[in-house]
């Protein structure tokens, strides 16, 4: 029997604010344990939370970027549970009146474009971090009170590929908006998965399993691949899926059921008496909307029309905001938009991935890359030399013109200078000359290569080829 | 205990609520609180007599909204002070009984 999967994701995103959501403690990663803490985020009796305006703004900006309806009235609720990482014994969250409703994220899986609908986005506080030891657990509250946005999708995806594409698209938009650093290693984005499987000939959704606390996109992909197959197997053998919370074991590559005790939750939500509702006016929302940066789709369209590069190039460049910023500077300064995209998409991306760094930390400034392109366009250097200059720039930085001089990479275009080399190559390779005269095109390329070898790659091919032909055909 | 939510508008499941609040009650206490809570519920039910047609629900009794602070940091508590009430401490962390995952 054919089966189809239904997937929904709840993604937690830490917002990029200076201070925590309810108190003035710094919202930073990597401090020594229990450094950025105060009576509010430690949950001391008698302390009172005061809402950080920036956290509201960043959540609303996210909602605007994702086409959500922004609530004019939203409120705060207590979600009660006992766990040592939550010292108040409740988490402040938004239950029935979140800041944003609806919205969608456009995804593209192998060229097939569609939208994943969102249910809501609400704002809440992150909890502390616990580390489990042999006989005890340790708790660090630095993370407690980090503003945390929860983005909930409709059960709208049907494959691991779609879920992966959704997370990537979401991350791209969040980075564009500057609302979060989206650094997965630092736990800026974490995700819970809901997944069920049903026979293809029915409409009724199957019983779902929840997979909690995923902290890599690759993990989400693999967990879904595994879990969908597991559920299909259970159903095809006549079994039943239990509604349960499962844990993903990344090393073993399997999901396993958590004991029922751990998820028998009844959160007893009720309005938080310490926090007043948030009421947003049209003017406020509009002014935040004005501050939104250009989003990927709009930027892609603009880059296409402004620089006239191929659609594929525009797609690759716009995928990362920092790359797009870099590209536009190089394209503008060099006056050669296509060369700019070629260099970035090939040499730059390769070098970055080999070095394992982002474009923001490269030593080649956009000015330097633009200068290099100008040197090529002005015939001052050929491609072989340019690649060498690029590698020097990438590892050391500097000025391309100086590097060309220092390394003697300037292109030789003077035909009288090149003629002696060409004649030498012809004299030394009688077999190739014979082949050429017999009509073998490769022979010409071979001799061209010999000229490049003798000139250490500095000969201008556009001068050498006609020169070779001229002498050979004479 | 995988308790099921079994209360209604008429009745509070005292054992279940006690479990959620991590309170241990003996049988006599359950009976005592059952009576008291049922009385409270009856009292609250009086509100149902009111005509609330056209009145927006509210979560607060006072009409104050948008109590916000600017996104600026303030000094945190000194680490030593923050740990002062910790029942146990190791490597700057609060030590608690092992949490079963």
Coordinates of C-alpha atoms in Angstrom, one line a residue, chain A residues 17-21 23-25 32-37 44 50-54 82-84 133-139 141 247 262 266 268 272 275-279, chain B residues 1-2 5 7 16-17 20-22 59-60 62 64-74 76-77 79 81-83 90-101:
Chain A
X17 CA 18.4 41.6 21.5
X18 CA 21.0 43.2 23.8
X19 CA 19.2 42.2 27.0
X20 CA 16.9 39.4 28.0
X21 CA 13.1 39.5 27.6
X23 CA 15.3 41.8 32.7
X24 CA 18.4 43.7 31.9
X25 CA 20.8 40.8 32.0
X32 CA 30.8 31.3 32.4
X33 CA 27.8 29.5 34.0
X34 CA 25.4 31.7 36.0
X35 CA 27.1 35.0 35.1
X36 CA 24.2 36.7 33.3
X37 CA 21.6 36.1 35.9
X44 CA 13.2 34.6 42.8
X50 CA 9.2 43.9 32.5
X51 CA 8.8 43.2 28.7
X52 CA 11.7 44.2 26.4
X53 CA 10.3 46.4 23.6
X54 CA 12.9 45.1 21.1
X82 CA 8.2 21.4 37.1
X83 CA 11.7 21.1 35.7
X84 CA 14.9 22.5 37.3
X133 CA 25.9 13.8 35.4
X134 CA 26.1 10.4 36.9
X135 CA 24.1 11.1 40.0
X136 CA 23.0 14.7 39.6
X137 CA 22.3 17.4 37.1
X138 CA 23.8 20.9 36.9
X139 CA 21.8 24.0 35.9
X141 CA 20.6 30.0 34.0
X247 CA 13.8 11.2 21.0
X262 CA 7.9 12.5 30.9
X266 CA -1.2 19.5 31.6
X268 CA -2.7 24.7 33.2
X272 CA 0.2 36.1 33.8
X275 CA 2.4 41.2 32.7
X276 CA 0.1 43.6 30.9
X277 CA -1.2 43.0 27.4
X278 CA 0.6 44.4 24.3
X279 CA -1.6 46.6 22.2
Chain B
X1 CA 1.2 8.5 37.0
X2 CA -0.4 9.1 33.6
X5 CA -7.9 15.1 32.9
X7 CA -12.7 17.4 35.9
X16 CA -5.1 15.0 39.8
X17 CA -4.6 18.7 40.6
X20 CA 0.2 18.5 39.0
X21 CA 1.2 20.7 42.0
X22 CA 3.4 17.9 43.3
X59 CA -7.1 38.9 31.4
X60 CA -6.6 41.8 33.8
X62 CA -6.8 47.1 35.5
X64 CA -3.0 49.2 31.7
X65 CA -1.2 48.1 28.6
X66 CA 2.2 48.2 26.9
X67 CA 4.4 48.2 30.0
X68 CA 7.7 48.0 28.1
X69 CA 11.3 48.6 28.8
X70 CA 14.0 49.7 26.4
X71 CA 16.5 47.0 25.3
X72 CA 19.4 48.0 27.5
X73 CA 21.5 45.8 29.7
X74 CA 22.0 46.3 33.4
X76 CA 23.6 41.2 36.6
X77 CA 23.8 39.7 40.1
X79 CA 27.8 35.2 40.7
X81 CA 25.3 36.2 45.4
X82 CA 23.3 34.4 42.7
X83 CA 24.5 31.1 44.1
X90 CA 29.6 22.7 41.5
X91 CA 31.6 24.4 38.7
X92 CA 29.5 27.5 39.0
X93 CA 26.3 25.5 38.4
X94 CA 23.3 24.8 40.6
X95 CA 23.3 21.1 41.4
X96 CA 20.0 19.3 41.5
X97 CA 18.9 15.7 41.8
X98 CA 19.5 13.8 38.6
X99 CA 16.8 14.6 36.0
X100 CA 15.6 11.5 34.2
X101 CA 15.4 12.3 30.6

